[in-house]
Amino acid sequence: EAAAGAEGGAKPSAEEEARVSQLHEAAEGRLQRGTINGPITAASLVDASDLMNQADAITSTEHAYADCFLIFRALCKLSMKEVPTASANNTADMRNKVFSLELLHSIIVNAGPVLRSHEKFVNQAIKKYLCISLLSNGVSPVHRVFKLSLDIFFALITNFKDYLKKEIEVFFTKILLRILSSANSTMQQKLLVLQVLLKVCNVPQMLVDIFVNYDCDINGSNIFEQTVNELAGMSKCTPQADTWTASGMSAEEGEIRLLALECLVMIMKSLVDWSQELREGDAPAGAALAGGSGNGHVNGEGEGDSEGRPSDTDDVDDVVSKFVQQKHYKQQVEQGKEIFNLKPNKGIAFLVGVGHLEKTPKEVARFLLSEEGLDRAKIGEYLGEFDAFNKSVLYAYVDSFNFADQDIDQALREFLGGFRLPGESQKIDRMMEKFAERYFTDNTGKLFENADAVYVFAFHMIMLATDLHNENIKKKISRAEWIKNNTGLNDGHDFPEKFLLQIYERFLKNHLRTRDMDETPSAAYANSELLNPKQRQILFHKEGRLMVKNAQELLRAQLQNKSTFFKSTHIEHVRPMFELCSWPVLASFSQLLEVSDDAVAINLCLRGFKSAIRVSSIFYMETERDAFVSSLSKFTMLSNTREMKQKNIGCIKALIEIAHDDGNYLQDSWSQVLTCISQLEKMHLIGSGSRAMETMSPQAAPPRRTRSEHAPRSDSAPVVSKSFENVNATNVAGQIKVEEIDKIFADTLHLNSNAIVEFVRCLCAVSSVEVQGDKPRIFSLQKLVEVAAFNMERIRFVWSRIWGIVADHFRAVGVHQNWNVAMYAVDSLRQLATKFLEKKELANYHFQKDFLKPFEHIIMHHKSKKIRELVVRCLQQMILKRAEYIKSGWKSIFVVFTFAAGDADGSIVSLAFDVVERIMDQYFHLIADQFFVECVNCLVAYASSNHLKEISINAIRSLGFCAKQLVEGHVIDVEPDDDGYLFVDCEAHMRVWFPILTGLSRTVSHPHVDVRTEALNQLFDTLNSYGHTFSDALWDIVFRGVLTPIFHDVRYSGETNHLMKEDDEWLTTTCLPALTQLVDLFAHFFERINFLSDEFLVLLASCILQDNESLARIGATCWHKFVVESGSKWSPEQWTAICVSAHFLIRNNTVAELLEMAKQHAAAKRIATPQKPQVLNRAIPPPSPSPAPAPAPAPASAS
């Protein structure tokens, strides 16, 4: 062994020997330089000594490695020694074999950092010897040998995966997965393989690395995907068996299925753990993927390979993106191959269409020849098509072979190994014709005289193989017949007899097979149930030998090829992994929950559901998450009338646990969870011994948590359903506590900002469904109130999003046709508002206004008097309790009270006005600054109310109080301008004055005389008291916008063809006092507002010229009063205007009939008499010649 070790290259390499020599030379040079430069110092001696020690260390290390390598190789060879199976446990050879495997396992498991990173040990020892040993022992029928091989393989994955990328792939695909899928492998072998897979699935890093390095590798196998599909298939129950202990299923089969299910659950758990570990910051922040320890040196690919793999220096997002692109590319290729295996032409067209294949004969031929996973029969079908392009592909396919110096039977096997011959003779003829041409071209001048001879002899070989290996042919062709049949075929000459006999013997020994037939030799028996264990063992032995052979060929082919094993450190790789495995896993879990009652299996399924929902939620994979949540919700059986089993109770508990643990990620799936919670509460109430439900009937009062009697079931409902419902409800109530349900809503306080918004939105949706129908329920509405109260302390930004959803729901429920539901909603809204108003609001914010807006909607749209009255009382209570904290909320409060002023029910109007009066008396200082106008508009609405004159009169007096507060500076800051006026025509002053003045002006037209009188007196008292603070421009606007509109109805009564009656109430009771007070106002402020005299004269003239005699007399009286009281103050120009006005009024007030008689009398006397206009619709005199200041235009708000 020592001599063999020396020959095997265990001695130090040339590079290492050169390194030792360099160190020795450096040490000698250091001493020489010390001597030349002066005496040798201690430092120079130390430096030289260090260099010598390094050289000695390298030499000793290499000797140690040589010993290690020799021992390791000897153990590998000993473990590969063939031992007869019959006497396996009783021979020294078997004991030596097992002991060598145990030692190898100990070496691999306990390998330190030196061996793990030693290039020569990996390449010379592990790859060259240990991997071959594992392949041969990995299909051993001996239990201990097989188990030790699997344990060594797992140890290699754990400690050496960075350097064994191709070897791991071969062992997975050619050994482990083949054993699981084989119908001939034993149950013990399957069980041991599953145990190893369970270990792999339990290591998140290993699982993700397998996906990244193989499933995302364009040229790699889909190890992760194949493993999941195989496990999902093995874990499912048979359709005939409803439990895992059903007859027909052995204990071993049950154990295998349980272990396969556990592997699936462990995969889900590993994905969760991987995501959580990286989210907690365990992974490096600067890299998404990093090469394995030292693998850049061992594999020689530090920069990325020819397959477009990302390098370690790439940006995180770029690295992940590249792997995702590679996986996407690979998936498209797989899809194209699936289509090809159904319709070859469509498959090629698909791959060309997506850009993964160039439509040239050479490229298509290369694809057919090299791509794994293509159906060999479909390849033959495609190559045999008569289309011109298919013929070109066939020619390119054949020309890609090199048959030089090959025997013709070997060349034919190689040619037919890639496809199966089609059934049509013309297609076979075309293929063999091209084969003969290629073979003769590569072997011209040798055995065959021409291509025709190759063509005919190739057909003869195909017929020979068929004859020798077809079971239906009883009489086989003999050697003499074979020689006779080939006489004279070589252009008239005979083939050498020895050549023909060699061909015969080789075909007798080996049939013509395609590559896929070689890989699955027992496919014909895979589904046969007639084989006994002995026959299956024999078949698996043959199958195992072929698996080892194929695997060894792959390893030898890949021995010199170096590849990089990437170590994943990025969370985003979990997303494509879950996309691949979610649907097979969901199908497996759902099928088991449906048919199995085994407690262990059910618990595993529920664990898998929880992990799968966690992963899909973390990555916001809505489709997958909703599918898992929907499936789990269905198995709760809460919406069915069938009898519940313990597994259904387990599903309910799992759903509650998911709500507790994964609330931050459920998003839309909260709807399904909360729907189940609602049904659970309903069932829990029944099971707790009470038929009471949280329903609202029109007759029942709606206290906070009261529930009215459950509606009786119809007579047509089956008795069995009643019984099941009661049993289920009792079972649920006994195993699930109310506290578990309530905790879900209490824990919303810990949800993140987005999650709480989604939770509230889904809860509102469930509540909307509950309140529909004849027997609405309010469970979710109650919980919505609780959740809103719990989360009211969140930051304003989040709370505004929450309340936006809740407010919309309260608007809808607040106008519910069942007034009990609406009343509960209003009362709940009051409680929330009272709690919300405890928080102070900063200036210029409107959170309170938005909070109280639902009250506005409810009082405006609900038809029930009780609900509208309740809204008013709720606001009354809030004002009494939280008035000092109300800011922007006053706006919504006044909107509600303003609308209540026009309510058809007088009691609501009276109640609301009492609250408004309390506000004026006690809290005016709180509203004066920002909500004065809203308050004034509210008072104007009550002043215009037609229900009780006392309310209107009090509202008018409150308007006077508002005017006083305004002048005294309690509303806005008032300071005299340059002319000494406190109020001018600016927007700020107009905004506060005009609501008061115009409101009083409009109230002068109130139907009740007492209200009109009070409004008229209050208006002119206000103007007389505070008019001196108005500027001229503001007086002009007041005259045009406030005073003149009082008389619009009487001024223009003739123009609207509506003659005011002589006994009109407003005319007889209010018109004269109004005009009289207007005259007094002019007399009082004549020096200030004399520029408005012309406008006032026009107003009086319009009254005097009316056909209504009472109105004309009132106008004339006031005109006379105006002249008498103000005449002493007029200027000559104003007297001229008065005279012109008087002359005009006299001329235009002549009776029309008398005028006509006068005209006739004058005509008789031939005396010209000027014609007078009629009284009706007299023209208003033209503007006075006296100068007057131009009035300022009224702003939009004043109009």
PDB file of C-alpha atoms in Angstrom, residues 704 781 785 788 792 799 803 806-811 813-814 821-837 850-859 870-871 874-875 878:
ATOM      1  CA  ARG A 704     -74.069  46.583  24.525  1.00  0.00           C
ATOM      2  CA  LEU A 781     -69.434  44.856  14.868  1.00  0.00           C
ATOM      3  CA  VAL A 785     -65.542  48.568  18.318  1.00  0.00           C
ATOM      4  CA  ALA A 788     -60.835  50.405  17.337  1.00  0.00           C
ATOM      5  CA  MET A 792     -56.732  54.276  19.187  1.00  0.00           C
ATOM      6  CA  TRP A 799     -55.131  55.709  12.934  1.00  0.00           C
ATOM      7  CA  TRP A 803     -60.741  55.147  10.944  1.00  0.00           C
ATOM      8  CA  VAL A 806     -64.265  51.992  10.184  1.00  0.00           C
ATOM      9  CA  ALA A 807     -66.105  55.249   9.475  1.00  0.00           C
ATOM     10  CA  ASP A 808     -67.346  53.965   6.119  1.00  0.00           C
ATOM     11  CA  HIS A 809     -68.647  50.844   7.824  1.00  0.00           C
ATOM     12  CA  PHE A 810     -70.389  52.863  10.536  1.00  0.00           C
ATOM     13  CA  ARG A 811     -72.015  55.003   7.848  1.00  0.00           C
ATOM     14  CA  VAL A 813     -74.487  50.178   9.461  1.00  0.00           C
ATOM     15  CA  GLY A 814     -75.751  53.422  10.979  1.00  0.00           C
ATOM     16  CA  VAL A 821     -78.552  47.539  14.508  1.00  0.00           C
ATOM     17  CA  ALA A 822     -78.359  51.197  13.621  1.00  0.00           C
ATOM     18  CA  MET A 823     -78.895  52.197  17.244  1.00  0.00           C
ATOM     19  CA  TYR A 824     -76.092  49.891  18.368  1.00  0.00           C
ATOM     20  CA  ALA A 825     -73.818  51.370  15.709  1.00  0.00           C
ATOM     21  CA  VAL A 826     -74.598  54.935  16.809  1.00  0.00           C
ATOM     22  CA  ASP A 827     -74.080  54.122  20.466  1.00  0.00           C
ATOM     23  CA  SER A 828     -70.782  52.378  19.695  1.00  0.00           C
ATOM     24  CA  LEU A 829     -69.734  55.347  17.641  1.00  0.00           C
ATOM     25  CA  ARG A 830     -70.497  57.586  20.618  1.00  0.00           C
ATOM     26  CA  GLN A 831     -68.337  55.492  22.916  1.00  0.00           C
ATOM     27  CA  LEU A 832     -65.438  55.535  20.495  1.00  0.00           C
ATOM     28  CA  ALA A 833     -65.788  59.254  19.917  1.00  0.00           C
ATOM     29  CA  THR A 834     -65.879  59.952  23.644  1.00  0.00           C
ATOM     30  CA  LYS A 835     -62.689  57.955  24.088  1.00  0.00           C
ATOM     31  CA  PHE A 836     -61.059  59.566  21.066  1.00  0.00           C
ATOM     32  CA  LEU A 837     -61.851  63.058  22.305  1.00  0.00           C
ATOM     33  CA  ASP A 850     -63.252  63.121  10.289  1.00  0.00           C
ATOM     34  CA  PHE A 851     -64.021  61.000  13.340  1.00  0.00           C
ATOM     35  CA  LEU A 852     -67.462  62.556  13.821  1.00  0.00           C
ATOM     36  CA  LYS A 853     -68.457  62.618  10.158  1.00  0.00           C
ATOM     37  CA  PRO A 854     -70.460  59.340  10.387  1.00  0.00           C
ATOM     38  CA  PHE A 855     -72.913  61.177  12.640  1.00  0.00           C
ATOM     39  CA  GLU A 856     -73.571  63.604   9.797  1.00  0.00           C
ATOM     40  CA  HIS A 857     -74.299  60.791   7.339  1.00  0.00           C
ATOM     41  CA  ILE A 858     -76.551  58.909   9.740  1.00  0.00           C
ATOM     42  CA  ILE A 859     -78.749  61.860  10.725  1.00  0.00           C
ATOM     43  CA  LEU A 870     -80.052  59.207  19.382  1.00  0.00           C
ATOM     44  CA  VAL A 871     -77.473  60.993  17.235  1.00  0.00           C
ATOM     45  CA  CYS A 874     -74.897  61.192  21.652  1.00  0.00           C
ATOM     46  CA  LEU A 875     -73.411  64.511  20.602  1.00  0.00           C
ATOM     47  CA  MET A 878     -69.928  64.106  24.173  1.00  0.00           C
TER      48      MET A 878
END
